[in-house]
């Protein structure tokens, strides 16, 4: 890899056997063995999924004991739940019809929250699954309230 090939169409293959024709007495020696190839990595190899994921620093929720931290998935669910609570206030104040622009905007924003919840992986953890399920039910209930108000 360090030296260019002598010609673009010629390959250098070396073997350990010295080839001499019978009866020929030449001082021809076999070419030296090629150097061992050097392997270069652009980054250290990593084992994915072997180490537990750490939540970003400074994103600890209140109500926790000393060193406990909330999983990133739970943090996302809590963030979505807070956004849903704000939209729920707007739904409570809504007066109008389904054809109104504000109705369609509220409906779209609530639907986007459902899609965001859908993208959260539970990783087989019952706590994450249950929190996501409760958040989905809450948003669906808000959508039903909005639908009844829009009639």
C-alpha positions as a printed Julia matrix, in Angstrom:
151×3 Matrix{Float64}:
   0.0     0.0     0.0
   2.97    2.26    0.6
   4.59    1.81   -2.84
   2.9     2.33   -6.2
   2.63   -0.65   -8.56
   5.35   -0.72  -11.27
   2.67   -0.7   -13.95
  -1.12   -0.44  -13.87
  -1.69   -3.89  -15.45
   0.93   -5.88  -13.57
   0.51   -7.44  -10.13
   3.37   -8.56   -7.93
   2.75  -11.99   -6.45
   5.44  -13.5    -4.32
   5.82  -17.1    -3.32
   8.16  -18.73   -0.85
   9.54  -21.3    -3.32
  12.68  -20.42   -5.22
  12.17  -21.21   -8.89
  15.25  -22.34  -10.77
  15.33  -24.23  -13.97
  17.17  -27.54  -13.98
  20.76  -27.06  -15.03
  20.64  -23.29  -14.75
  23.22  -21.82  -12.48
  22.29  -18.3   -11.82
  22.51  -16.26   -8.69
  18.86  -15.33   -9.06
  17.18  -15.12   -5.7
  13.48  -15.13   -4.98
  12.13  -11.68   -4.32
  11.66  -10.83   -0.66
   8.29  -11.54    0.92
   5.95   -8.56    0.94
   5.64   -6.67    4.21
   2.66   -7.48    6.4
  -0.22   -5.17    5.49
  -0.92   -2.41    7.95
  -4.53   -2.08    9.01
  -5.68    1.44    9.71
  -8.99    2.29   11.34
 -10.64    5.65   11.12
 -12.15    5.15   14.58
 -12.01    2.65   17.4
 -14.35   -0.34   16.94
 -17.5    -0.11   19.03
 -19.97   -2.63   20.36
 -23.44   -1.19   19.89
 -26.06   -2.03   22.47
 -23.5    -3.35   24.96
 -23.36   -0.24   27.14
 -26.47    1.32   28.68
 -27.49    4.65   27.22
 -26.92    7.7    29.35
 -29.39   10.59   29.34
 -27.96   14.01   28.47
 -26.44   15.85   31.4
 -28.61   18.43   33.11
 -31.91   16.89   32.0
 -32.95   15.53   35.37
 -36.58   15.81   36.38
 -37.75   16.97   39.79
 -38.94   14.54   42.43
 -35.98   12.2    42.11
 -33.6    11.08   44.8
 -29.92   12.09   44.71
 -28.27   10.34   41.75
 -31.34    8.93   39.94
 -31.94   10.0    36.36
 -34.92    9.55   34.09
 -34.48    7.51   30.93
 -34.36    9.56   27.7
 -37.52    7.82   26.42
 -39.44    8.8    29.57
 -38.13   12.36   29.23
 -39.49   12.54   25.68
 -42.86   11.2    26.83
 -42.98   13.79   29.63
 -42.14   16.56   27.14
 -44.95   15.39   24.83
 -47.37   15.17   27.78
 -46.58   18.77   28.75
 -47.21   19.91   25.16
 -50.51   17.99   25.18
 -51.54   19.71   28.42
 -50.99   23.12   26.79
 -53.04   22.06   23.77
 -55.74   20.74   26.11
 -56.16   24.26   27.51
 -56.57   25.6    23.98
 -59.13   22.85   23.22
 -61.07   23.82   26.37
 -61.2    27.43   25.16
 -62.11   26.49   21.57
 -65.48   27.58   20.23
 -66.19   26.94   16.57
 -66.68   24.37   13.84
 -64.57   21.63   12.26
 -64.05   23.83    9.25
 -62.38   26.56   11.3
 -58.65   27.05   10.86
 -58.03   26.9    14.62
 -59.8    23.51   14.83
 -57.65   22.04   12.06
 -54.49   23.44   13.66
 -55.3    21.93   17.06
 -56.18   18.6    15.47
 -52.94   18.55   13.47
 -50.77   19.45   16.45
 -52.35   16.72   18.59
 -51.9    14.21   15.76
 -48.22   15.16   15.48
 -47.81   14.45   19.19
 -49.32   11.0    18.65
 -46.86   10.36   15.82
 -43.97   11.48   18.01
 -45.1     9.08   20.74
 -45.3     6.34   18.14
 -41.63    6.89   17.26
 -40.44    6.24   20.82
 -38.93    2.77   21.2
 -39.78    0.96   24.44
 -36.8    -1.37   24.3
 -38.89   -4.02   26.04
 -39.18   -1.87   29.18
 -42.61   -2.04   30.76
 -42.29    1.4    32.4
 -41.63    3.12   29.08
 -44.4     1.15   27.38
 -46.92    2.04   30.1
 -45.97    5.75   30.09
 -46.29    5.9    26.31
 -49.64    4.11   26.42
 -51.03    6.54   29.01
 -49.82    9.54   26.99
 -51.49    8.17   23.84
 -54.79    7.67   25.7
 -54.64   11.21   27.08
 -54.05   12.76   23.66
 -56.82   10.65   22.13
 -59.18   11.9    24.85
 -58.24   15.51   24.04
 -58.92   14.83   20.35
 -62.36   13.43   21.22
 -63.17   16.56   23.24
 -62.09   18.73   20.32
 -64.24   16.67   17.94
 -67.34   17.06   20.14
 -66.77   20.82   20.36
 -66.44   21.1    16.59
 -69.91   19.73   15.8
